[in-house]
């Protein structure tokens, strides 16, 4: 099993507190992201699969909180 893309990041809630986490893995030869997400807003833990394309738009299935996961290069440039 070869990995094409992998990232683990902390996520901020609407108050700016780091309360959530996301892990994304895409296997080589696939265009589907395997996502483990802990919502920073409500704490709901979920696993999902969706088409892999950066930026990756995620949404909590419980509270609807939206998360945009950009490439790390773009994220670092913003800071």
JSON list of N, CA and C in Angstrom, two decimals:
[
{"chain": "A", "resi": 1, "resn": "UNK", "atom": "N", "xyz": [0.85, -1.17, 0.00]},
{"chain": "A", "resi": 1, "resn": "UNK", "atom": "CA", "xyz": [0.00, 0.00, 0.00]},
{"chain": "A", "resi": 1, "resn": "UNK", "atom": "C", "xyz": [0.89, 1.24, 0.00]},
{"chain": "A", "resi": 2, "resn": "UNK", "atom": "N", "xyz": [0.88, 1.98, -1.11]},
{"chain": "A", "resi": 2, "resn": "UNK", "atom": "CA", "xyz": [1.65, 3.21, -1.21]},
{"chain": "A", "resi": 2, "resn": "UNK", "atom": "C", "xyz": [0.73, 4.40, -1.02]},
{"chain": "A", "resi": 3, "resn": "UNK", "atom": "N", "xyz": [1.25, 5.41, -0.35]},
{"chain": "A", "resi": 3, "resn": "UNK", "atom": "CA", "xyz": [0.45, 6.59, -0.04]},
{"chain": "A", "resi": 3, "resn": "UNK", "atom": "C", "xyz": [0.82, 7.72, -0.99]},
{"chain": "A", "resi": 4, "resn": "UNK", "atom": "N", "xyz": [-0.21, 8.33, -1.57]},
{"chain": "A", "resi": 4, "resn": "UNK", "atom": "CA", "xyz": [-0.03, 9.46, -2.47]},
{"chain": "A", "resi": 4, "resn": "UNK", "atom": "C", "xyz": [-0.04, 10.78, -1.70]},
{"chain": "A", "resi": 5, "resn": "UNK", "atom": "N", "xyz": [-0.89, 10.86, -0.67]},
{"chain": "A", "resi": 5, "resn": "UNK", "atom": "CA", "xyz": [-1.03, 12.09, 0.12]},
{"chain": "A", "resi": 5, "resn": "UNK", "atom": "C", "xyz": [-1.46, 11.71, 1.53]},
{"chain": "A", "resi": 6, "resn": "UNK", "atom": "N", "xyz": [-0.85, 12.37, 2.52]},
{"chain": "A", "resi": 6, "resn": "UNK", "atom": "CA", "xyz": [-1.25, 12.15, 3.91]},
{"chain": "A", "resi": 6, "resn": "UNK", "atom": "C", "xyz": [-1.04, 13.45, 4.68]},
{"chain": "A", "resi": 7, "resn": "UNK", "atom": "N", "xyz": [-1.98, 13.77, 5.55]},
{"chain": "A", "resi": 7, "resn": "UNK", "atom": "CA", "xyz": [-1.82, 14.92, 6.43]},
{"chain": "A", "resi": 7, "resn": "UNK", "atom": "C", "xyz": [-2.63, 14.70, 7.70]},
{"chain": "A", "resi": 8, "resn": "UNK", "atom": "N", "xyz": [-2.12, 15.23, 8.79]},
{"chain": "A", "resi": 8, "resn": "UNK", "atom": "CA", "xyz": [-2.83, 15.26, 10.06]},
{"chain": "A", "resi": 8, "resn": "UNK", "atom": "C", "xyz": [-2.72, 16.69, 10.58]},
{"chain": "A", "resi": 9, "resn": "UNK", "atom": "N", "xyz": [-3.87, 17.29, 10.86]},
{"chain": "A", "resi": 9, "resn": "UNK", "atom": "CA", "xyz": [-3.85, 18.69, 11.29]},
{"chain": "A", "resi": 9, "resn": "UNK", "atom": "C", "xyz": [-4.83, 18.93, 12.44]},
{"chain": "A", "resi": 10, "resn": "UNK", "atom": "N", "xyz": [-4.46, 19.91, 13.26]},
{"chain": "A", "resi": 10, "resn": "UNK", "atom": "CA", "xyz": [-5.37, 20.38, 14.30]},
{"chain": "A", "resi": 10, "resn": "UNK", "atom": "C", "xyz": [-6.33, 21.37, 13.65]},
{"chain": "A", "resi": 11, "resn": "UNK", "atom": "N", "xyz": [-7.56, 21.42, 14.18]},
{"chain": "A", "resi": 11, "resn": "UNK", "atom": "CA", "xyz": [-8.57, 22.31, 13.62]},
{"chain": "A", "resi": 11, "resn": "UNK", "atom": "C", "xyz": [-9.10, 23.27, 14.68]},
{"chain": "A", "resi": 12, "resn": "UNK", "atom": "N", "xyz": [-9.35, 24.50, 14.26]},
{"chain": "A", "resi": 12, "resn": "UNK", "atom": "CA", "xyz": [-9.89, 25.52, 15.16]},
{"chain": "A", "resi": 12, "resn": "UNK", "atom": "C", "xyz": [-11.40, 25.59, 15.03]},
{"chain": "A", "resi": 13, "resn": "UNK", "atom": "N", "xyz": [-12.05, 25.88, 16.16]},
{"chain": "A", "resi": 13, "resn": "UNK", "atom": "CA", "xyz": [-13.49, 26.10, 16.13]},
{"chain": "A", "resi": 13, "resn": "UNK", "atom": "C", "xyz": [-13.77, 27.56, 15.80]},
{"chain": "A", "resi": 14, "resn": "UNK", "atom": "N", "xyz": [-15.02, 27.98, 15.84]},
{"chain": "A", "resi": 14, "resn": "UNK", "atom": "CA", "xyz": [-15.39, 29.35, 15.48]},
{"chain": "A", "resi": 14, "resn": "UNK", "atom": "C", "xyz": [-14.84, 30.39, 16.45]},
{"chain": "A", "resi": 15, "resn": "UNK", "atom": "N", "xyz": [-14.41, 29.95, 17.64]},
{"chain": "A", "resi": 15, "resn": "UNK", "atom": "CA", "xyz": [-13.82, 30.86, 18.64]},
{"chain": "A", "resi": 15, "resn": "UNK", "atom": "C", "xyz": [-12.30, 30.93, 18.52]},
{"chain": "A", "resi": 16, "resn": "UNK", "atom": "N", "xyz": [-11.73, 30.16, 17.58]},
{"chain": "A", "resi": 16, "resn": "UNK", "atom": "CA", "xyz": [-10.28, 30.16, 17.39]},
{"chain": "A", "resi": 16, "resn": "UNK", "atom": "C", "xyz": [-9.53, 29.18, 18.27]},
{"chain": "A", "resi": 17, "resn": "UNK", "atom": "N", "xyz": [-10.26, 28.37, 19.04]},
{"chain": "A", "resi": 17, "resn": "UNK", "atom": "CA", "xyz": [-9.63, 27.37, 19.91]},
{"chain": "A", "resi": 17, "resn": "UNK", "atom": "C", "xyz": [-9.38, 26.09, 19.12]},
{"chain": "A", "resi": 18, "resn": "UNK", "atom": "N", "xyz": [-8.23, 25.46, 19.36]},
{"chain": "A", "resi": 18, "resn": "UNK", "atom": "CA", "xyz": [-7.94, 24.18, 18.71]},
{"chain": "A", "resi": 18, "resn": "UNK", "atom": "C", "xyz": [-8.66, 23.09, 19.49]},
{"chain": "A", "resi": 19, "resn": "UNK", "atom": "N", "xyz": [-9.71, 22.56, 18.88]},
{"chain": "A", "resi": 19, "resn": "UNK", "atom": "CA", "xyz": [-10.54, 21.55, 19.55]},
{"chain": "A", "resi": 19, "resn": "UNK", "atom": "C", "xyz": [-10.76, 20.31, 18.70]},
{"chain": "A", "resi": 20, "resn": "UNK", "atom": "N", "xyz": [-10.36, 20.35, 17.43]},
{"chain": "A", "resi": 20, "resn": "UNK", "atom": "CA", "xyz": [-10.61, 19.22, 16.55]},
{"chain": "A", "resi": 20, "resn": "UNK", "atom": "C", "xyz": [-9.36, 18.75, 15.85]},
{"chain": "A", "resi": 21, "resn": "UNK", "atom": "N", "xyz": [-9.52, 17.71, 15.06]},
{"chain": "A", "resi": 21, "resn": "UNK", "atom": "CA", "xyz": [-8.38, 17.11, 14.36]},
{"chain": "A", "resi": 21, "resn": "UNK", "atom": "C", "xyz": [-8.90, 16.45, 13.09]},
{"chain": "A", "resi": 22, "resn": "UNK", "atom": "N", "xyz": [-8.06, 16.45, 12.06]},
{"chain": "A", "resi": 22, "resn": "UNK", "atom": "CA", "xyz": [-8.41, 15.76, 10.82]},
{"chain": "A", "resi": 22, "resn": "UNK", "atom": "C", "xyz": [-7.18, 15.00, 10.33]},
{"chain": "A", "resi": 23, "resn": "UNK", "atom": "N", "xyz": [-7.43, 13.81, 9.80]},
{"chain": "A", "resi": 23, "resn": "UNK", "atom": "CA", "xyz": [-6.39, 13.02, 9.15]},
{"chain": "A", "resi": 23, "resn": "UNK", "atom": "C", "xyz": [-6.93, 12.62, 7.78]},
{"chain": "A", "resi": 24, "resn": "UNK", "atom": "N", "xyz": [-6.13, 12.87, 6.75]},
{"chain": "A", "resi": 24, "resn": "UNK", "atom": "CA", "xyz": [-6.53, 12.55, 5.38]},
{"chain": "A", "resi": 24, "resn": "UNK", "atom": "C", "xyz": [-5.46, 11.66, 4.78]},
{"chain": "A", "resi": 25, "resn": "UNK", "atom": "N", "xyz": [-5.90, 10.55, 4.18]},
{"chain": "A", "resi": 25, "resn": "UNK", "atom": "CA", "xyz": [-4.99, 9.63, 3.49]},
{"chain": "A", "resi": 25, "resn": "UNK", "atom": "C", "xyz": [-5.56, 9.33, 2.11]},
{"chain": "A", "resi": 26, "resn": "UNK", "atom": "N", "xyz": [-4.70, 9.47, 1.10]},
{"chain": "A", "resi": 26, "resn": "UNK", "atom": "CA", "xyz": [-5.08, 9.10, -0.27]},
{"chain": "A", "resi": 26, "resn": "UNK", "atom": "C", "xyz": [-4.04, 8.09, -0.75]},
{"chain": "A", "resi": 27, "resn": "UNK", "atom": "N", "xyz": [-4.52, 6.94, -1.16]},
{"chain": "A", "resi": 27, "resn": "UNK", "atom": "CA", "xyz": [-3.63, 5.89, -1.64]},
{"chain": "A", "resi": 27, "resn": "UNK", "atom": "C", "xyz": [-3.25, 6.13, -3.10]},
{"chain": "A", "resi": 28, "resn": "UNK", "atom": "N", "xyz": [-2.05, 5.71, -3.45]},
{"chain": "A", "resi": 28, "resn": "UNK", "atom": "CA", "xyz": [-1.55, 5.87, -4.82]},
{"chain": "A", "resi": 28, "resn": "UNK", "atom": "C", "xyz": [-2.48, 5.14, -5.78]},
{"chain": "A", "resi": 29, "resn": "UNK", "atom": "N", "xyz": [-2.81, 5.79, -6.89]},
{"chain": "A", "resi": 29, "resn": "UNK", "atom": "CA", "xyz": [-3.70, 5.19, -7.88]},
{"chain": "A", "resi": 29, "resn": "UNK", "atom": "C", "xyz": [-5.17, 5.44, -7.60]},
{"chain": "A", "resi": 30, "resn": "UNK", "atom": "N", "xyz": [-5.47, 6.16, -6.53]},
{"chain": "A", "resi": 30, "resn": "UNK", "atom": "CA", "xyz": [-6.87, 6.46, -6.18]},
{"chain": "A", "resi": 30, "resn": "UNK", "atom": "C", "xyz": [-7.07, 7.97, -6.12]},
{"chain": "A", "resi": 31, "resn": "UNK", "atom": "N", "xyz": [-8.31, 8.39, -6.33]},
{"chain": "A", "resi": 31, "resn": "UNK", "atom": "CA", "xyz": [-8.67, 9.80, -6.22]},
{"chain": "A", "resi": 31, "resn": "UNK", "atom": "C", "xyz": [-9.67, 10.01, -5.09]},
{"chain": "A", "resi": 32, "resn": "UNK", "atom": "N", "xyz": [-9.69, 9.08, -4.14]},
{"chain": "A", "resi": 32, "resn": "UNK", "atom": "CA", "xyz": [-10.62, 9.15, -3.01]},
{"chain": "A", "resi": 32, "resn": "UNK", "atom": "C", "xyz": [-9.83, 9.37, -1.73]},
{"chain": "A", "resi": 33, "resn": "UNK", "atom": "N", "xyz": [-10.25, 10.37, -0.96]},
{"chain": "A", "resi": 33, "resn": "UNK", "atom": "CA", "xyz": [-9.62, 10.68, 0.32]},
{"chain": "A", "resi": 33, "resn": "UNK", "atom": "C", "xyz": [-10.34, 9.92, 1.43]},
{"chain": "A", "resi": 34, "resn": "UNK", "atom": "N", "xyz": [-9.58, 9.24, 2.27]},
{"chain": "A", "resi": 34, "resn": "UNK", "atom": "CA", "xyz": [-10.10, 8.59, 3.47]},
{"chain": "A", "resi": 34, "resn": "UNK", "atom": "C", "xyz": [-9.89, 9.58, 4.62]},
{"chain": "A", "resi": 35, "resn": "UNK", "atom": "N", "xyz": [-10.97, 10.02, 5.24]},
{"chain": "A", "resi": 35, "resn": "UNK", "atom": "CA", "xyz": [-10.90, 11.12, 6.19]},
{"chain": "A", "resi": 35, "resn": "UNK", "atom": "C", "xyz": [-11.39, 10.68, 7.57]},
{"chain": "A", "resi": 36, "resn": "UNK", "atom": "N", "xyz": [-10.58, 10.96, 8.59]},
{"chain": "A", "resi": 36, "resn": "UNK", "atom": "CA", "xyz": [-10.97, 10.81, 9.99]},
{"chain": "A", "resi": 36, "resn": "UNK", "atom": "C", "xyz": [-11.06, 12.23, 10.54]},
{"chain": "A", "resi": 37, "resn": "UNK", "atom": "N", "xyz": [-12.24, 12.61, 11.01]},
{"chain": "A", "resi": 37, "resn": "UNK", "atom": "CA", "xyz": [-12.48, 13.99, 11.42]},
{"chain": "A", "resi": 37, "resn": "UNK", "atom": "C", "xyz": [-13.10, 14.06, 12.80]},
{"chain": "A", "resi": 38, "resn": "UNK", "atom": "N", "xyz": [-12.52, 14.89, 13.66]},
{"chain": "A", "resi": 38, "resn": "UNK", "atom": "CA", "xyz": [-13.14, 15.25, 14.93]},
{"chain": "A", "resi": 38, "resn": "UNK", "atom": "C", "xyz": [-13.52, 16.72, 14.79]},
{"chain": "A", "resi": 39, "resn": "UNK", "atom": "N", "xyz": [-14.81, 16.99, 14.80]},
{"chain": "A", "resi": 39, "resn": "UNK", "atom": "CA", "xyz": [-15.30, 18.35, 14.58]},
{"chain": "A", "resi": 39, "resn": "UNK", "atom": "C", "xyz": [-14.82, 19.27, 15.70]},
{"chain": "A", "resi": 40, "resn": "UNK", "atom": "N", "xyz": [-14.21, 20.41, 15.35]},
{"chain": "A", "resi": 40, "resn": "UNK", "atom": "CA", "xyz": [-13.73, 21.33, 16.37]},
{"chain": "A", "resi": 40, "resn": "UNK", "atom": "C", "xyz": [-14.87, 22.10, 17.05]},
{"chain": "A", "resi": 41, "resn": "UNK", "atom": "N", "xyz": [-16.03, 22.09, 16.45]},
{"chain": "A", "resi": 41, "resn": "UNK", "atom": "CA", "xyz": [-17.16, 22.84, 17.00]},
{"chain": "A", "resi": 41, "resn": "UNK", "atom": "C", "xyz": [-17.96, 22.02, 18.01]},
{"chain": "A", "resi": 42, "resn": "UNK", "atom": "N", "xyz": [-18.31, 20.76, 17.63]},
{"chain": "A", "resi": 42, "resn": "UNK", "atom": "CA", "xyz": [-19.18, 19.96, 18.51]},
{"chain": "A", "resi": 42, "resn": "UNK", "atom": "C", "xyz": [-18.50, 18.70, 19.06]},
{"chain": "A", "resi": 43, "resn": "UNK", "atom": "N", "xyz": [-17.31, 18.34, 18.55]},
{"chain": "A", "resi": 43, "resn": "UNK", "atom": "CA", "xyz": [-16.59, 17.17, 19.04]},
{"chain": "A", "resi": 43, "resn": "UNK", "atom": "C", "xyz": [-17.00, 15.86, 18.41]},
{"chain": "A", "resi": 44, "resn": "UNK", "atom": "N", "xyz": [-17.94, 15.89, 17.46]},
{"chain": "A", "resi": 44, "resn": "UNK", "atom": "CA", "xyz": [-18.40, 14.67, 16.79]},
{"chain": "A", "resi": 44, "resn": "UNK", "atom": "C", "xyz": [-17.26, 14.03, 16.00]},
{"chain": "A", "resi": 45, "resn": "UNK", "atom": "N", "xyz": [-17.11, 12.71, 16.14]},
{"chain": "A", "resi": 45, "resn": "UNK", "atom": "CA", "xyz": [-16.07, 11.96, 15.44]},
{"chain": "A", "resi": 45, "resn": "UNK", "atom": "C", "xyz": [-16.71, 11.23, 14.28]},
{"chain": "A", "resi": 46, "resn": "UNK", "atom": "N", "xyz": [-16.11, 11.36, 13.10]},
{"chain": "A", "resi": 46, "resn": "UNK", "atom": "CA", "xyz": [-16.67, 10.70, 11.92]},
{"chain": "A", "resi": 46, "resn": "UNK", "atom": "C", "xyz": [-15.58, 10.24, 10.97]},
{"chain": "A", "resi": 47, "resn": "UNK", "atom": "N", "xyz": [-15.91, 9.22, 10.20]},
{"chain": "A", "resi": 47, "resn": "UNK", "atom": "CA", "xyz": [-15.04, 8.72, 9.14]},
{"chain": "A", "resi": 47, "resn": "UNK", "atom": "C", "xyz": [-15.83, 8.90, 7.85]},
{"chain": "A", "resi": 48, "resn": "UNK", "atom": "N", "xyz": [-15.15, 9.38, 6.82]},
{"chain": "A", "resi": 48, "resn": "UNK", "atom": "CA", "xyz": [-15.84, 9.55, 5.55]},
{"chain": "A", "resi": 48, "resn": "UNK", "atom": "C", "xyz": [-14.87, 9.41, 4.41]},
{"chain": "A", "resi": 49, "resn": "UNK", "atom": "N", "xyz": [-15.41, 9.24, 3.21]},
{"chain": "A", "resi": 49, "resn": "UNK", "atom": "CA", "xyz": [-14.63, 9.19, 1.99]},
{"chain": "A", "resi": 49, "resn": "UNK", "atom": "C", "xyz": [-15.24, 10.20, 1.04]},
{"chain": "A", "resi": 50, "resn": "UNK", "atom": "N", "xyz": [-14.36, 10.91, 0.34]},
{"chain": "A", "resi": 50, "resn": "UNK", "atom": "CA", "xyz": [-14.84, 11.83, -0.68]},
{"chain": "A", "resi": 50, "resn": "UNK", "atom": "C", "xyz": [-13.75, 12.06, -1.71]},
{"chain": "A", "resi": 51, "resn": "UNK", "atom": "N", "xyz": [-14.13, 12.61, -2.85]},
{"chain": "A", "resi": 51, "resn": "UNK", "atom": "CA", "xyz": [-13.16, 12.88, -3.91]},
{"chain": "A", "resi": 51, "resn": "UNK", "atom": "C", "xyz": [-12.05, 13.77, -3.37]},
{"chain": "A", "resi": 52, "resn": "UNK", "atom": "N", "xyz": [-10.82, 13.44, -3.73]},
{"chain": "A", "resi": 52, "resn": "UNK", "atom": "CA", "xyz": [-9.67, 14.22, -3.26]},
{"chain": "A", "resi": 52, "resn": "UNK", "atom": "C", "xyz": [-9.35, 15.32, -4.24]},
{"chain": "A", "resi": 53, "resn": "UNK", "atom": "N", "xyz": [-9.45, 16.55, -3.76]},
{"chain": "A", "resi": 53, "resn": "UNK", "atom": "CA", "xyz": [-9.09, 17.72, -4.53]},
{"chain": "A", "resi": 53, "resn": "UNK", "atom": "C", "xyz": [-8.85, 18.85, -3.54]},
{"chain": "A", "resi": 54, "resn": "UNK", "atom": "N", "xyz": [-7.64, 19.44, -3.58]},
{"chain": "A", "resi": 54, "resn": "UNK", "atom": "CA", "xyz": [-7.34, 20.55, -2.67]},
{"chain": "A", "resi": 54, "resn": "UNK", "atom": "C", "xyz": [-7.79, 21.86, -3.29]},
{"chain": "A", "resi": 55, "resn": "UNK", "atom": "N", "xyz": [-8.39, 22.76, -2.55]},
{"chain": "A", "resi": 55, "resn": "UNK", "atom": "CA", "xyz": [-8.69, 22.62, -1.14]},
{"chain": "A", "resi": 55, "resn": "UNK", "atom": "C", "xyz": [-9.81, 21.60, -0.92]},
{"chain": "A", "resi": 56, "resn": "UNK", "atom": "N", "xyz": [-9.75, 20.91, 0.19]},
{"chain": "A", "resi": 56, "resn": "UNK", "atom": "CA", "xyz": [-10.72, 19.89, 0.55]},
{"chain": "A", "resi": 56, "resn": "UNK", "atom": "C", "xyz": [-11.79, 20.53, 1.43]},
{"chain": "A", "resi": 57, "resn": "UNK", "atom": "N", "xyz": [-13.02, 20.53, 0.95]},
{"chain": "A", "resi": 57, "resn": "UNK", "atom": "CA", "xyz": [-14.12, 21.11, 1.71]},
{"chain": "A", "resi": 57, "resn": "UNK", "atom": "C", "xyz": [-14.80, 20.02, 2.53]},
{"chain": "A", "resi": 58, "resn": "UNK", "atom": "N", "xyz": [-14.78, 20.18, 3.84]},
{"chain": "A", "resi": 58, "resn": "UNK", "atom": "CA", "xyz": [-15.37, 19.21, 4.76]},
{"chain": "A", "resi": 58, "resn": "UNK", "atom": "C", "xyz": [-16.50, 19.86, 5.53]},
{"chain": "A", "resi": 59, "resn": "UNK", "atom": "N", "xyz": [-17.44, 19.03, 5.98]},
{"chain": "A", "resi": 59, "resn": "UNK", "atom": "CA", "xyz": [-18.54, 19.54, 6.79]},
{"chain": "A", "resi": 59, "resn": "UNK", "atom": "C", "xyz": [-18.92, 18.47, 7.81]},
{"chain": "A", "resi": 60, "resn": "UNK", "atom": "N", "xyz": [-19.11, 18.90, 9.05]},
{"chain": "A", "resi": 60, "resn": "UNK", "atom": "CA", "xyz": [-19.53, 17.98, 10.10]},
{"chain": "A", "resi": 60, "resn": "UNK", "atom": "C", "xyz": [-20.94, 17.49, 9.80]},
{"chain": "A", "resi": 61, "resn": "UNK", "atom": "N", "xyz": [-21.13, 16.17, 9.87]},
{"chain": "A", "resi": 61, "resn": "UNK", "atom": "CA", "xyz": [-22.45, 15.61, 9.59]},
{"chain": "A", "resi": 61, "resn": "UNK", "atom": "C", "xyz": [-23.43, 15.84, 10.73]},
{"chain": "A", "resi": 62, "resn": "UNK", "atom": "N", "xyz": [-22.93, 16.22, 11.91]},
{"chain": "A", "resi": 62, "resn": "UNK", "atom": "CA", "xyz": [-23.82, 16.45, 13.05]},
{"chain": "A", "resi": 62, "resn": "UNK", "atom": "C", "xyz": [-24.25, 17.92, 13.16]},
{"chain": "A", "resi": 63, "resn": "UNK", "atom": "N", "xyz": [-23.28, 18.85, 13.20]},
{"chain": "A", "resi": 63, "resn": "UNK", "atom": "CA", "xyz": [-23.63, 20.26, 13.43]},
{"chain": "A", "resi": 63, "resn": "UNK", "atom": "C", "xyz": [-23.54, 21.12, 12.18]},
{"chain": "A", "resi": 64, "resn": "UNK", "atom": "N", "xyz": [-22.93, 20.59, 11.10]},
{"chain": "A", "resi": 64, "resn": "UNK", "atom": "CA", "xyz": [-22.84, 21.33, 9.85]},
{"chain": "A", "resi": 64, "resn": "UNK", "atom": "C", "xyz": [-21.67, 22.30, 9.77]},
{"chain": "A", "resi": 65, "resn": "UNK", "atom": "N", "xyz": [-20.77, 22.29, 10.78]},
{"chain": "A", "resi": 65, "resn": "UNK", "atom": "CA", "xyz": [-19.60, 23.18, 10.78]},
{"chain": "A", "resi": 65, "resn": "UNK", "atom": "C", "xyz": [-18.75, 22.90, 9.55]},
{"chain": "A", "resi": 66, "resn": "UNK", "atom": "N", "xyz": [-18.38, 23.96, 8.82]},
{"chain": "A", "resi": 66, "resn": "UNK", "atom": "CA", "xyz": [-17.62, 23.81, 7.58]},
{"chain": "A", "resi": 66, "resn": "UNK", "atom": "C", "xyz": [-16.14, 24.04, 7.82]},
{"chain": "A", "resi": 67, "resn": "UNK", "atom": "N", "xyz": [-15.33, 23.19, 7.17]},
{"chain": "A", "resi": 67, "resn": "UNK", "atom": "CA", "xyz": [-13.87, 23.23, 7.30]},
{"chain": "A", "resi": 67, "resn": "UNK", "atom": "C", "xyz": [-13.29, 23.21, 5.90]},
{"chain": "A", "resi": 68, "resn": "UNK", "atom": "N", "xyz": [-12.37, 24.13, 5.62]},
{"chain": "A", "resi": 68, "resn": "UNK", "atom": "CA", "xyz": [-11.68, 24.15, 4.33]},
{"chain": "A", "resi": 68, "resn": "UNK", "atom": "C", "xyz": [-10.22, 23.80, 4.59]},
{"chain": "A", "resi": 69, "resn": "UNK", "atom": "N", "xyz": [-9.79, 22.70, 4.03]},
{"chain": "A", "resi": 69, "resn": "UNK", "atom": "CA", "xyz": [-8.43, 22.21, 4.21]},
{"chain": "A", "resi": 69, "resn": "UNK", "atom": "C", "xyz": [-7.62, 22.56, 2.97]},
{"chain": "A", "resi": 70, "resn": "UNK", "atom": "N", "xyz": [-6.74, 23.56, 3.09]},
{"chain": "A", "resi": 70, "resn": "UNK", "atom": "CA", "xyz": [-5.92, 23.98, 1.96]},
{"chain": "A", "resi": 70, "resn": "UNK", "atom": "C", "xyz": [-4.58, 23.26, 1.99]},
{"chain": "A", "resi": 71, "resn": "UNK", "atom": "N", "xyz": [-3.82, 23.42, 0.92]},
{"chain": "A", "resi": 71, "resn": "UNK", "atom": "CA", "xyz": [-2.48, 22.83, 0.92]},
{"chain": "A", "resi": 71, "resn": "UNK", "atom": "C", "xyz": [-1.65, 23.52, 1.99]},
{"chain": "A", "resi": 72, "resn": "UNK", "atom": "N", "xyz": [-0.71, 22.81, 2.58]},
{"chain": "A", "resi": 72, "resn": "UNK", "atom": "CA", "xyz": [0.11, 23.39, 3.65]},
{"chain": "A", "resi": 72, "resn": "UNK", "atom": "C", "xyz": [0.90, 24.60, 3.18]},
{"chain": "A", "resi": 73, "resn": "UNK", "atom": "N", "xyz": [1.33, 24.60, 1.93]},
{"chain": "A", "resi": 73, "resn": "UNK", "atom": "CA", "xyz": [2.08, 25.75, 1.41]},
{"chain": "A", "resi": 73, "resn": "UNK", "atom": "C", "xyz": [1.24, 27.02, 1.47]},
{"chain": "A", "resi": 74, "resn": "UNK", "atom": "N", "xyz": [-0.01, 26.93, 1.05]},
{"chain": "A", "resi": 74, "resn": "UNK", "atom": "CA", "xyz": [-0.89, 28.10, 1.09]},
{"chain": "A", "resi": 74, "resn": "UNK", "atom": "C", "xyz": [-1.18, 28.51, 2.52]},
{"chain": "A", "resi": 75, "resn": "UNK", "atom": "N", "xyz": [-1.36, 27.52, 3.39]},
{"chain": "A", "resi": 75, "resn": "UNK", "atom": "CA", "xyz": [-1.65, 27.80, 4.80]},
{"chain": "A", "resi": 75, "resn": "UNK", "atom": "C", "xyz": [-0.48, 28.53, 5.47]},
{"chain": "A", "resi": 76, "resn": "UNK", "atom": "N", "xyz": [0.74, 28.13, 5.16]},
{"chain": "A", "resi": 76, "resn": "UNK", "atom": "CA", "xyz": [1.93, 28.75, 5.74]},
{"chain": "A", "resi": 76, "resn": "UNK", "atom": "C", "xyz": [2.11, 30.18, 5.21]},
{"chain": "A", "resi": 77, "resn": "UNK", "atom": "N", "xyz": [1.85, 30.39, 3.93]},
{"chain": "A", "resi": 77, "resn": "UNK", "atom": "CA", "xyz": [1.97, 31.73, 3.34]},
{"chain": "A", "resi": 77, "resn": "UNK", "atom": "C", "xyz": [1.01, 32.72, 4.00]},
{"chain": "A", "resi": 78, "resn": "UNK", "atom": "N", "xyz": [-0.19, 32.26, 4.39]},
{"chain": "A", "resi": 78, "resn": "UNK", "atom": "CA", "xyz": [-1.17, 33.13, 5.04]},
{"chain": "A", "resi": 78, "resn": "UNK", "atom": "C", "xyz": [-0.68, 33.62, 6.38]},
{"chain": "A", "resi": 79, "resn": "UNK", "atom": "N", "xyz": [0.11, 32.80, 7.07]},
{"chain": "A", "resi": 79, "resn": "UNK", "atom": "CA", "xyz": [0.59, 33.16, 8.40]},
{"chain": "A", "resi": 79, "resn": "UNK", "atom": "C", "xyz": [1.79, 34.02, 8.25]}
]
